[in-house]
Amino acid sequence: MRTSWIVGLLTAVLLLGACSDPSDGPEAAPPTPDVSHAATTHQRAQSSPRPSAAVVAPRVLYLGDSLAMEAQRVLGQELRRELRATYTSAPYSGTTPCDYLEGTGKRSLVPDRDKAAALVRAQHPDFVVLQFWGNAWDYTWCMDGISHAASPQKYFSRYRADLRRLTDQIAAAGGERRPRIVWVAQGPDPITPDRVRRVNELYEEQAAASGDVVADAGATVAPAGSRYTWVQYLPCTSYEHEHPDYCTQPDRDRTALHLDKDYLHFCLAPTTSTPRPCPARSPGILRIAREITRVIGSS
């Protein structure tokens, strides 16, 4: 991978407010998010046949950063089709777990009404799916300037503490109907591969400590046998062969996970300055959504 290519990608990601891992964050604090762009959706299956008496259709709440923003529509479709789920999503691009903590006030990219605990009290979900790349720089105020590049140990310590606090707030908000948290493990990062490995380990650690679960969706967008090796293309799966729109290069038996100029996101449409659900069929997003759905269905 050429250095100039990497630098160009990082610059583009910074300009678009993504949640990547550049060595230098923006000089100024980010603007206050426009709640009208928060893409909060409330979706209930209506046309699907009723589940059998033995099947309990779950209520699912999906929160996270730009990866959740782009995947929210597809995840909702998968959950409704496979599990007849009731589904709510409220992702905000550029966020990290501390943004969803109550008590942060204006030092957050997430407004109070969309904090994790507030939504749990309002929606009473059975599952809360949390997907964060692991914002490694101080784009969001709630990180208090802590970045992975400046101080990896301080960054990981803070991240671990925020996972615990977020778990505690969600549990308290759920009360006797405490929802189960699904932490989404992330895919490979070509810039700091060990950082993503460590972040995923923190998800595993927190899930084990609190009786929750990890959906290793990141493994579905990594080469077999090389979990933390970043690639732009992977061999088409049997599902993608059966649904040709998701096998982007059938003549080469491979499908695209990323655009040429975006190593982080899985949407095969260019990222825009206004966050949105991905408007294009994107194999990486579907792989991630299907794995999250599988884990919820088996939990």
PDB file of C-alpha atoms in Angstrom:
ATOM      1  CA  MET A   1       0.000   0.000   0.000  1.00  0.00           C
ATOM      2  CA  ARG A   2       1.587   3.302  -1.012  1.00  0.00           C
ATOM      3  CA  THR A   3       2.071   5.980   1.631  1.00  0.00           C
ATOM      4  CA  SER A   4       0.494   8.645  -0.556  1.00  0.00           C
ATOM      5  CA  TRP A   5      -2.644   6.527  -0.953  1.00  0.00           C
ATOM      6  CA  ILE A   6      -2.975   6.125   2.804  1.00  0.00           C
ATOM      7  CA  VAL A   7      -2.476   9.846   3.451  1.00  0.00           C
ATOM      8  CA  GLY A   8      -5.077  10.676   0.846  1.00  0.00           C
ATOM      9  CA  LEU A   9      -7.583   8.333   2.447  1.00  0.00           C
ATOM     10  CA  LEU A  10      -7.027   9.735   5.901  1.00  0.00           C
ATOM     11  CA  THR A  11      -7.538  13.262   4.643  1.00  0.00           C
ATOM     12  CA  ALA A  12     -10.792  12.279   2.980  1.00  0.00           C
ATOM     13  CA  VAL A  13     -12.046  10.527   6.094  1.00  0.00           C
ATOM     14  CA  LEU A  14     -11.279  13.541   8.262  1.00  0.00           C
ATOM     15  CA  LEU A  15     -13.178  15.853   5.947  1.00  0.00           C
ATOM     16  CA  LEU A  16     -16.215  13.605   6.030  1.00  0.00           C
ATOM     17  CA  GLY A  17     -16.318  13.202   9.802  1.00  0.00           C
ATOM     18  CA  ALA A  18     -15.703   9.463   9.728  1.00  0.00           C
ATOM     19  CA  CYS A  19     -14.486   7.438  12.679  1.00  0.00           C
ATOM     20  CA  SER A  20     -11.100   6.253  11.450  1.00  0.00           C
ATOM     21  CA  ASP A  21      -7.676   6.250  13.029  1.00  0.00           C
ATOM     22  CA  PRO A  22      -5.590   9.141  11.645  1.00  0.00           C
ATOM     23  CA  SER A  23      -2.609  10.217  13.683  1.00  0.00           C
ATOM     24  CA  ASP A  24      -3.900  13.790  13.874  1.00  0.00           C
ATOM     25  CA  GLY A  25      -7.501  14.755  14.573  1.00  0.00           C
ATOM     26  CA  PRO A  26      -9.146  18.013  13.522  1.00  0.00           C
ATOM     27  CA  GLU A  27      -7.823  21.181  15.123  1.00  0.00           C
ATOM     28  CA  ALA A  28     -11.250  22.446  16.190  1.00  0.00           C
ATOM     29  CA  ALA A  29     -14.103  20.702  17.962  1.00  0.00           C
ATOM     30  CA  PRO A  30     -16.714  19.231  15.632  1.00  0.00           C
ATOM     31  CA  PRO A  31     -19.964  21.102  15.056  1.00  0.00           C
ATOM     32  CA  THR A  32     -22.985  20.272  17.145  1.00  0.00           C
ATOM     33  CA  PRO A  33     -24.816  17.473  15.323  1.00  0.00           C
ATOM     34  CA  ASP A  34     -28.003  18.287  13.471  1.00  0.00           C
ATOM     35  CA  VAL A  35     -30.549  15.981  15.057  1.00  0.00           C
ATOM     36  CA  SER A  36     -32.586  16.063  11.858  1.00  0.00           C
ATOM     37  CA  HIS A  37     -29.749  14.113  10.232  1.00  0.00           C
ATOM     38  CA  ALA A  38     -29.567  11.486  12.968  1.00  0.00           C
ATOM     39  CA  ALA A  39     -31.421   8.884  10.906  1.00  0.00           C
ATOM     40  CA  THR A  40     -33.439   7.550  13.812  1.00  0.00           C
ATOM     41  CA  THR A  41     -35.833   4.943  12.498  1.00  0.00           C
ATOM     42  CA  HIS A  42     -38.626   2.925  14.048  1.00  0.00           C
ATOM     43  CA  GLN A  43     -39.521  -0.103  11.957  1.00  0.00           C
ATOM     44  CA  ARG A  44     -41.975  -2.904  12.693  1.00  0.00           C
ATOM     45  CA  ALA A  45     -42.652  -5.903  10.478  1.00  0.00           C
ATOM     46  CA  GLN A  46     -46.174  -5.724   9.076  1.00  0.00           C
ATOM     47  CA  SER A  47     -46.291  -7.588   5.786  1.00  0.00           C
ATOM     48  CA  SER A  48     -44.271 -10.591   6.941  1.00  0.00           C
ATOM     49  CA  PRO A  49     -46.141 -13.660   8.158  1.00  0.00           C
ATOM     50  CA  ARG A  50     -46.618 -13.940  11.895  1.00  0.00           C
ATOM     51  CA  PRO A  51     -43.958 -15.997  13.688  1.00  0.00           C
ATOM     52  CA  SER A  52     -44.949 -19.284  15.224  1.00  0.00           C
ATOM     53  CA  ALA A  53     -45.844 -19.414  18.895  1.00  0.00           C
ATOM     54  CA  ALA A  54     -42.425 -20.905  19.662  1.00  0.00           C
ATOM     55  CA  VAL A  55     -40.613 -17.917  18.159  1.00  0.00           C
ATOM     56  CA  VAL A  56     -40.364 -14.657  20.102  1.00  0.00           C
ATOM     57  CA  ALA A  57     -39.832 -11.688  17.792  1.00  0.00           C
ATOM     58  CA  PRO A  58     -37.155  -9.547  19.462  1.00  0.00           C
ATOM     59  CA  ARG A  59     -37.107  -5.814  19.936  1.00  0.00           C
ATOM     60  CA  VAL A  60     -33.725  -4.523  18.751  1.00  0.00           C
ATOM     61  CA  LEU A  61     -32.053  -1.145  19.280  1.00  0.00           C
ATOM     62  CA  TYR A  62     -29.038  -0.320  17.075  1.00  0.00           C
ATOM     63  CA  LEU A  63     -26.567   2.406  18.066  1.00  0.00           C
ATOM     64  CA  GLY A  64     -23.129   3.361  16.822  1.00  0.00           C
ATOM     65  CA  ASP A  65     -20.938   5.477  14.591  1.00  0.00           C
ATOM     66  CA  SER A  66     -20.684   5.911  10.818  1.00  0.00           C
ATOM     67  CA  LEU A  67     -20.469   2.143  10.289  1.00  0.00           C
ATOM     68  CA  ALA A  68     -23.853   1.807  11.973  1.00  0.00           C
ATOM     69  CA  MET A  69     -25.135   4.839  10.088  1.00  0.00           C
ATOM     70  CA  GLU A  70     -24.414   3.223   6.734  1.00  0.00           C
ATOM     71  CA  ALA A  71     -25.639  -0.247   7.771  1.00  0.00           C
ATOM     72  CA  GLN A  72     -28.812   0.650   9.672  1.00  0.00           C
ATOM     73  CA  ARG A  73     -31.282   0.102   6.825  1.00  0.00           C
ATOM     74  CA  VAL A  74     -29.833  -3.258   5.795  1.00  0.00           C
ATOM     75  CA  LEU A  75     -29.667  -4.525   9.369  1.00  0.00           C
ATOM     76  CA  GLY A  76     -33.302  -3.589   9.850  1.00  0.00           C
ATOM     77  CA  GLN A  77     -34.272  -5.488   6.714  1.00  0.00           C
ATOM     78  CA  GLU A  78     -32.377  -8.601   7.828  1.00  0.00           C
ATOM     79  CA  LEU A  79     -33.802  -8.519  11.349  1.00  0.00           C
ATOM     80  CA  ARG A  80     -37.348  -8.121  10.121  1.00  0.00           C
ATOM     81  CA  ARG A  81     -37.067 -10.826   7.494  1.00  0.00           C
ATOM     82  CA  GLU A  82     -35.218 -13.413   9.572  1.00  0.00           C
ATOM     83  CA  LEU A  83     -36.531 -12.716  13.090  1.00  0.00           C
ATOM     84  CA  ARG A  84     -39.687 -10.622  12.578  1.00  0.00           C
ATOM     85  CA  ALA A  85     -38.002  -8.066  14.824  1.00  0.00           C
ATOM     86  CA  THR A  86     -39.193  -4.673  15.933  1.00  0.00           C
ATOM     87  CA  TYR A  87     -36.278  -2.387  15.177  1.00  0.00           C
ATOM     88  CA  THR A  88     -35.065   1.067  16.189  1.00  0.00           C
ATOM     89  CA  SER A  89     -31.808   2.697  15.128  1.00  0.00           C
ATOM     90  CA  ALA A  90     -30.154   5.942  16.198  1.00  0.00           C
ATOM     91  CA  PRO A  91     -26.542   6.026  14.938  1.00  0.00           C
ATOM     92  CA  TYR A  92     -24.395   9.168  14.804  1.00  0.00           C
ATOM     93  CA  SER A  93     -21.285   9.409  12.655  1.00  0.00           C
ATOM     94  CA  GLY A  94     -17.977  10.168  14.360  1.00  0.00           C
ATOM     95  CA  THR A  95     -19.069   8.874  17.741  1.00  0.00           C
ATOM     96  CA  THR A  96     -17.484   6.575  20.281  1.00  0.00           C
ATOM     97  CA  PRO A  97     -19.076   4.824  23.304  1.00  0.00           C
ATOM     98  CA  CYS A  98     -18.773   7.862  25.576  1.00  0.00           C
ATOM     99  CA  ASP A  99     -21.082   9.833  23.261  1.00  0.00           C
ATOM    100  CA  TYR A 100     -23.964   7.545  24.248  1.00  0.00           C
ATOM    101  CA  LEU A 101     -23.360   7.957  27.980  1.00  0.00           C
ATOM    102  CA  GLU A 102     -25.824  10.017  29.981  1.00  0.00           C
ATOM    103  CA  GLY A 103     -24.291  12.872  31.942  1.00  0.00           C
ATOM    104  CA  THR A 104     -22.024  14.177  29.178  1.00  0.00           C
ATOM    105  CA  GLY A 105     -24.194  17.203  28.480  1.00  0.00           C
ATOM    106  CA  LYS A 106     -23.055  19.251  25.509  1.00  0.00           C
ATOM    107  CA  ARG A 107     -19.720  17.420  25.410  1.00  0.00           C
ATOM    108  CA  SER A 108     -21.174  14.802  23.112  1.00  0.00           C
ATOM    109  CA  LEU A 109     -22.195  14.243  19.508  1.00  0.00           C
ATOM    110  CA  VAL A 110     -25.391  12.496  20.660  1.00  0.00           C
ATOM    111  CA  PRO A 111     -28.299  14.553  22.061  1.00  0.00           C
ATOM    112  CA  ASP A 112     -29.788  13.554  25.399  1.00  0.00           C
ATOM    113  CA  ARG A 113     -32.927  12.073  23.853  1.00  0.00           C
ATOM    114  CA  ASP A 114     -30.838   9.527  21.916  1.00  0.00           C
ATOM    115  CA  LYS A 115     -28.515   8.440  24.701  1.00  0.00           C
ATOM    116  CA  ALA A 116     -28.433   4.669  25.098  1.00  0.00           C
ATOM    117  CA  ALA A 117     -30.162   4.627  28.496  1.00  0.00           C
ATOM    118  CA  ALA A 118     -32.836   7.093  27.368  1.00  0.00           C
ATOM    119  CA  LEU A 119     -33.701   4.940  24.367  1.00  0.00           C
ATOM    120  CA  VAL A 120     -33.741   1.770  26.468  1.00  0.00           C
ATOM    121  CA  ARG A 121     -36.239   3.375  28.841  1.00  0.00           C
ATOM    122  CA  ALA A 122     -38.382   4.517  25.911  1.00  0.00           C
ATOM    123  CA  GLN A 123     -38.170   1.448  23.648  1.00  0.00           C
ATOM    124  CA  HIS A 124     -37.736  -1.485  26.083  1.00  0.00           C
ATOM    125  CA  PRO A 125     -35.541  -3.473  23.675  1.00  0.00           C
ATOM    126  CA  ASP A 126     -34.530  -7.079  24.165  1.00  0.00           C
ATOM    127  CA  PHE A 127     -31.176  -6.406  22.486  1.00  0.00           C
ATOM    128  CA  VAL A 128     -28.996  -3.325  22.189  1.00  0.00           C
ATOM    129  CA  VAL A 129     -26.522  -3.644  19.317  1.00  0.00           C
ATOM    130  CA  LEU A 130     -23.476  -1.385  19.710  1.00  0.00           C
ATOM    131  CA  GLN A 131     -21.138  -0.920  16.757  1.00  0.00           C
ATOM    132  CA  PHE A 132     -18.112   1.351  17.123  1.00  0.00           C
ATOM    133  CA  TRP A 133     -14.934   1.379  15.108  1.00  0.00           C
ATOM    134  CA  GLY A 134     -13.194   2.598  18.246  1.00  0.00           C
ATOM    135  CA  ASN A 135     -12.788   6.307  17.543  1.00  0.00           C
ATOM    136  CA  ALA A 136      -9.053   6.654  18.101  1.00  0.00           C
ATOM    137  CA  TRP A 137      -8.694  10.419  17.920  1.00  0.00           C
ATOM    138  CA  ASP A 138     -10.209  13.394  19.726  1.00  0.00           C
ATOM    139  CA  TYR A 139     -12.866  14.298  17.171  1.00  0.00           C
ATOM    140  CA  THR A 140     -15.599  13.987  19.750  1.00  0.00           C
ATOM    141  CA  TRP A 141     -15.511  16.169  22.851  1.00  0.00           C
ATOM    142  CA  CYS A 142     -16.323  13.351  25.257  1.00  0.00           C
ATOM    143  CA  MET A 143     -12.910  11.726  24.653  1.00  0.00           C
ATOM    144  CA  ASP A 144     -11.300  14.684  26.445  1.00  0.00           C
ATOM    145  CA  GLY A 145      -8.509  14.877  23.892  1.00  0.00           C
ATOM    146  CA  ILE A 146      -7.373  11.287  24.422  1.00  0.00           C
ATOM    147  CA  SER A 147      -6.152   9.681  21.215  1.00  0.00           C
ATOM    148  CA  HIS A 148      -4.546   6.377  20.314  1.00  0.00           C
ATOM    149  CA  ALA A 149      -1.663   8.054  18.500  1.00  0.00           C
ATOM    150  CA  ALA A 150      -0.710  10.264  21.460  1.00  0.00           C
ATOM    151  CA  SER A 151      -1.174   7.709  24.227  1.00  0.00           C
ATOM    152  CA  PRO A 152      -2.275   4.169  23.348  1.00  0.00           C
ATOM    153  CA  GLN A 153      -2.402   2.984  26.948  1.00  0.00           C
ATOM    154  CA  LYS A 154      -4.494   5.931  28.099  1.00  0.00           C
ATOM    155  CA  TYR A 155      -6.777   5.426  25.102  1.00  0.00           C
ATOM    156  CA  PHE A 156      -7.381   1.740  25.849  1.00  0.00           C
ATOM    157  CA  SER A 157      -7.912   2.418  29.556  1.00  0.00           C
ATOM    158  CA  ARG A 158     -10.462   5.097  28.787  1.00  0.00           C
ATOM    159  CA  TYR A 159     -12.191   2.901  26.205  1.00  0.00           C
ATOM    160  CA  ARG A 160     -12.480   0.041  28.703  1.00  0.00           C
ATOM    161  CA  ALA A 161     -13.945   2.371  31.332  1.00  0.00           C
ATOM    162  CA  ASP A 162     -16.489   3.759  28.877  1.00  0.00           C
ATOM    163  CA  LEU A 163     -17.631   0.261  27.886  1.00  0.00           C
ATOM    164  CA  ARG A 164     -18.255  -0.525  31.543  1.00  0.00           C
ATOM    165  CA  ARG A 165     -20.138   2.709  32.160  1.00  0.00           C
ATOM    166  CA  LEU A 166     -22.270   2.251  29.063  1.00  0.00           C
ATOM    167  CA  THR A 167     -23.104  -1.317  30.068  1.00  0.00           C
ATOM    168  CA  ASP A 168     -24.068  -0.181  33.575  1.00  0.00           C
ATOM    169  CA  GLN A 169     -26.301   2.607  32.271  1.00  0.00           C
ATOM    170  CA  ILE A 170     -28.075   0.311  29.820  1.00  0.00           C
ATOM    171  CA  ALA A 171     -28.574  -2.313  32.539  1.00  0.00           C
ATOM    172  CA  ALA A 172     -29.958   0.246  34.999  1.00  0.00           C
ATOM    173  CA  ALA A 173     -32.302   1.676  32.374  1.00  0.00           C
ATOM    174  CA  GLY A 174     -33.627  -1.796  31.557  1.00  0.00           C
ATOM    175  CA  GLY A 175     -34.292  -2.650  35.188  1.00  0.00           C
ATOM    176  CA  GLU A 176     -35.956  -6.041  35.526  1.00  0.00           C
ATOM    177  CA  ARG A 177     -36.086  -6.257  31.717  1.00  0.00           C
ATOM    178  CA  ARG A 178     -32.392  -5.672  31.176  1.00  0.00           C
ATOM    179  CA  PRO A 179     -31.618  -5.938  27.444  1.00  0.00           C
ATOM    180  CA  ARG A 180     -28.753  -8.072  26.251  1.00  0.00           C
ATOM    181  CA  ILE A 181     -25.944  -6.080  24.674  1.00  0.00           C
ATOM    182  CA  VAL A 182     -24.442  -7.216  21.380  1.00  0.00           C
ATOM    183  CA  TRP A 183     -20.997  -5.708  20.858  1.00  0.00           C
ATOM    184  CA  VAL A 184     -20.015  -5.758  17.186  1.00  0.00           C
ATOM    185  CA  ALA A 185     -16.359  -6.692  16.644  1.00  0.00           C
ATOM    186  CA  GLN A 186     -14.765  -4.663  13.887  1.00  0.00           C
ATOM    187  CA  GLY A 187     -12.995  -5.633  10.689  1.00  0.00           C
ATOM    188  CA  PRO A 188      -9.311  -5.098   9.851  1.00  0.00           C
ATOM    189  CA  ASP A 189      -7.677  -1.668   9.818  1.00  0.00           C
ATOM    190  CA  PRO A 190      -4.753  -1.234   7.372  1.00  0.00           C
ATOM    191  CA  ILE A 191      -3.305   1.693   9.347  1.00  0.00           C
ATOM    192  CA  THR A 192      -3.209   0.377  12.928  1.00  0.00           C
ATOM    193  CA  PRO A 193      -4.221  -3.293  12.806  1.00  0.00           C
ATOM    194  CA  ASP A 194      -3.272  -3.970  16.410  1.00  0.00           C
ATOM    195  CA  ARG A 195      -5.537  -1.170  17.668  1.00  0.00           C
ATOM    196  CA  VAL A 196      -8.623  -2.882  16.237  1.00  0.00           C
ATOM    197  CA  ARG A 197      -7.480  -6.198  17.689  1.00  0.00           C
ATOM    198  CA  ARG A 198      -7.203  -4.622  21.137  1.00  0.00           C
ATOM    199  CA  VAL A 199     -10.579  -2.878  20.828  1.00  0.00           C
ATOM    200  CA  ASN A 200     -12.229  -6.167  19.882  1.00  0.00           C
ATOM    201  CA  GLU A 201     -10.592  -7.805  22.880  1.00  0.00           C
ATOM    202  CA  LEU A 202     -12.154  -5.122  25.088  1.00  0.00           C
ATOM    203  CA  TYR A 203     -15.569  -5.969  23.635  1.00  0.00           C
ATOM    204  CA  GLU A 204     -14.982  -9.639  24.421  1.00  0.00           C
ATOM    205  CA  GLU A 205     -13.819  -8.791  27.931  1.00  0.00           C
ATOM    206  CA  GLN A 206     -16.815  -6.587  28.674  1.00  0.00           C
ATOM    207  CA  ALA A 207     -19.321  -9.051  27.219  1.00  0.00           C
ATOM    208  CA  ALA A 208     -17.891 -11.881  29.323  1.00  0.00           C
ATOM    209  CA  ALA A 209     -17.998  -9.771  32.476  1.00  0.00           C
ATOM    210  CA  SER A 210     -21.634  -8.708  32.067  1.00  0.00           C
ATOM    211  CA  GLY A 211     -23.210 -11.775  30.459  1.00  0.00           C
ATOM    212  CA  ASP A 212     -23.557 -10.148  27.065  1.00  0.00           C
ATOM    213  CA  VAL A 213     -22.383 -11.286  23.630  1.00  0.00           C
ATOM    214  CA  VAL A 214     -20.057 -10.336  20.781  1.00  0.00           C
ATOM    215  CA  ALA A 215     -21.015 -10.581  17.128  1.00  0.00           C
ATOM    216  CA  ASP A 216     -17.772 -11.056  15.229  1.00  0.00           C
ATOM    217  CA  ALA A 217     -19.068  -9.325  12.130  1.00  0.00           C
ATOM    218  CA  GLY A 218     -15.538  -8.149  11.386  1.00  0.00           C
ATOM    219  CA  ALA A 219     -14.492 -11.714  10.609  1.00  0.00           C
ATOM    220  CA  THR A 220     -16.932 -11.778   7.684  1.00  0.00           C
ATOM    221  CA  VAL A 221     -15.004  -8.972   5.974  1.00  0.00           C
ATOM    222  CA  ALA A 222     -11.548 -10.450   6.589  1.00  0.00           C
ATOM    223  CA  PRO A 223      -9.683 -13.219   4.733  1.00  0.00           C
ATOM    224  CA  ALA A 224     -10.184 -16.745   6.030  1.00  0.00           C
ATOM    225  CA  GLY A 225      -7.397 -17.570   8.449  1.00  0.00           C
ATOM    226  CA  SER A 226      -6.132 -13.975   8.590  1.00  0.00           C
ATOM    227  CA  ARG A 227      -8.591 -12.115  10.809  1.00  0.00           C
ATOM    228  CA  TYR A 228      -6.724  -8.801  10.954  1.00  0.00           C
ATOM    229  CA  THR A 229      -5.434  -8.540   7.385  1.00  0.00           C
ATOM    230  CA  TRP A 230      -7.190  -5.765   5.473  1.00  0.00           C
ATOM    231  CA  VAL A 231      -8.292  -6.476   1.907  1.00  0.00           C
ATOM    232  CA  GLN A 232     -10.462  -4.609  -0.550  1.00  0.00           C
ATOM    233  CA  TYR A 233     -11.851  -7.781  -2.163  1.00  0.00           C
ATOM    234  CA  LEU A 234     -12.831 -11.227  -0.939  1.00  0.00           C
ATOM    235  CA  PRO A 235     -14.034 -14.356  -2.730  1.00  0.00           C
ATOM    236  CA  CYS A 236     -17.789 -14.367  -3.260  1.00  0.00           C
ATOM    237  CA  THR A 237     -19.718 -16.453  -0.766  1.00  0.00           C
ATOM    238  CA  SER A 238     -22.348 -18.982  -1.793  1.00  0.00           C
ATOM    239  CA  TYR A 239     -25.023 -16.458  -0.791  1.00  0.00           C
ATOM    240  CA  GLU A 240     -23.424 -13.827  -3.021  1.00  0.00           C
ATOM    241  CA  HIS A 241     -23.291 -16.262  -5.926  1.00  0.00           C
ATOM    242  CA  GLU A 242     -26.981 -16.956  -5.419  1.00  0.00           C
ATOM    243  CA  HIS A 243     -27.684 -13.199  -5.294  1.00  0.00           C
ATOM    244  CA  PRO A 244     -25.456 -11.883  -8.121  1.00  0.00           C
ATOM    245  CA  ASP A 245     -25.915  -8.217  -7.230  1.00  0.00           C
ATOM    246  CA  TYR A 246     -23.653  -8.906  -4.256  1.00  0.00           C
ATOM    247  CA  CYS A 247     -20.863 -10.601  -6.233  1.00  0.00           C
ATOM    248  CA  THR A 248     -19.408  -7.510  -7.873  1.00  0.00           C
ATOM    249  CA  GLN A 249     -16.780  -9.282 -10.017  1.00  0.00           C
ATOM    250  CA  PRO A 250     -18.209 -12.719 -10.825  1.00  0.00           C
ATOM    251  CA  ASP A 251     -15.684 -13.269 -13.632  1.00  0.00           C
ATOM    252  CA  ARG A 252     -12.939 -13.108 -10.980  1.00  0.00           C
ATOM    253  CA  ASP A 253     -15.052 -14.817  -8.281  1.00  0.00           C
ATOM    254  CA  ARG A 254     -14.589 -11.911  -5.923  1.00  0.00           C
ATOM    255  CA  THR A 255     -16.625  -9.078  -4.471  1.00  0.00           C
ATOM    256  CA  ALA A 256     -15.712  -5.549  -3.393  1.00  0.00           C
ATOM    257  CA  LEU A 257     -15.865  -4.599   0.268  1.00  0.00           C
ATOM    258  CA  HIS A 258     -14.629  -1.014  -0.027  1.00  0.00           C
ATOM    259  CA  LEU A 259     -14.437   1.754  -2.579  1.00  0.00           C
ATOM    260  CA  ASP A 260     -10.966   2.565  -3.897  1.00  0.00           C
ATOM    261  CA  LYS A 261     -10.737   5.752  -1.827  1.00  0.00           C
ATOM    262  CA  ASP A 262     -12.319   4.613   1.440  1.00  0.00           C
ATOM    263  CA  TYR A 263     -10.628   1.848   3.389  1.00  0.00           C
ATOM    264  CA  LEU A 264     -12.942   2.167   6.397  1.00  0.00           C
ATOM    265  CA  HIS A 265     -16.553   2.206   5.216  1.00  0.00           C
ATOM    266  CA  PHE A 266     -18.313  -0.656   3.456  1.00  0.00           C
ATOM    267  CA  CYS A 267     -20.825   1.356   1.468  1.00  0.00           C
ATOM    268  CA  LEU A 268     -20.131   1.111  -2.267  1.00  0.00           C
ATOM    269  CA  ALA A 269     -21.417   4.642  -2.766  1.00  0.00           C
ATOM    270  CA  PRO A 270     -19.227   7.644  -1.902  1.00  0.00           C
ATOM    271  CA  THR A 271     -19.496   8.989   1.630  1.00  0.00           C
ATOM    272  CA  THR A 272     -21.203  12.369   1.767  1.00  0.00           C
ATOM    273  CA  SER A 273     -20.940  15.292   4.178  1.00  0.00           C
ATOM    274  CA  THR A 274     -24.484  14.501   5.329  1.00  0.00           C
ATOM    275  CA  PRO A 275     -24.520  11.070   7.020  1.00  0.00           C
ATOM    276  CA  ARG A 276     -27.044   8.652   5.533  1.00  0.00           C
ATOM    277  CA  PRO A 277     -27.876   4.968   5.252  1.00  0.00           C
ATOM    278  CA  CYS A 278     -25.956   3.396   2.387  1.00  0.00           C
ATOM    279  CA  PRO A 279     -27.925   3.823  -0.869  1.00  0.00           C
ATOM    280  CA  ALA A 280     -26.069   1.085  -2.793  1.00  0.00           C
ATOM    281  CA  ARG A 281     -26.065  -2.706  -2.546  1.00  0.00           C
ATOM    282  CA  SER A 282     -22.876  -3.359  -0.619  1.00  0.00           C
ATOM    283  CA  PRO A 283     -21.583  -6.876   0.140  1.00  0.00           C
ATOM    284  CA  GLY A 284     -19.617  -5.808   3.220  1.00  0.00           C
ATOM    285  CA  ILE A 285     -22.645  -4.221   4.849  1.00  0.00           C
ATOM    286  CA  LEU A 286     -24.804  -7.237   4.117  1.00  0.00           C
ATOM    287  CA  ARG A 287     -22.187  -9.636   5.522  1.00  0.00           C
ATOM    288  CA  ILE A 288     -22.011  -7.605   8.731  1.00  0.00           C
ATOM    289  CA  ALA A 289     -25.800  -7.335   9.039  1.00  0.00           C
ATOM    290  CA  ARG A 290     -26.316 -11.051   8.474  1.00  0.00           C
ATOM    291  CA  GLU A 291     -23.811 -11.957  11.197  1.00  0.00           C
ATOM    292  CA  ILE A 292     -25.400  -9.587  13.716  1.00  0.00           C
ATOM    293  CA  THR A 293     -28.805 -11.061  12.870  1.00  0.00           C
ATOM    294  CA  ARG A 294     -27.479 -14.606  13.247  1.00  0.00           C
ATOM    295  CA  VAL A 295     -26.068 -13.851  16.702  1.00  0.00           C
ATOM    296  CA  ILE A 296     -29.286 -12.241  17.903  1.00  0.00           C
ATOM    297  CA  GLY A 297     -31.300 -15.155  16.556  1.00  0.00           C
ATOM    298  CA  SER A 298     -29.146 -17.657  18.451  1.00  0.00           C
ATOM    299  CA  SER A 299     -28.987 -15.687  21.724  1.00  0.00           C
TER     300      SER A 299
END
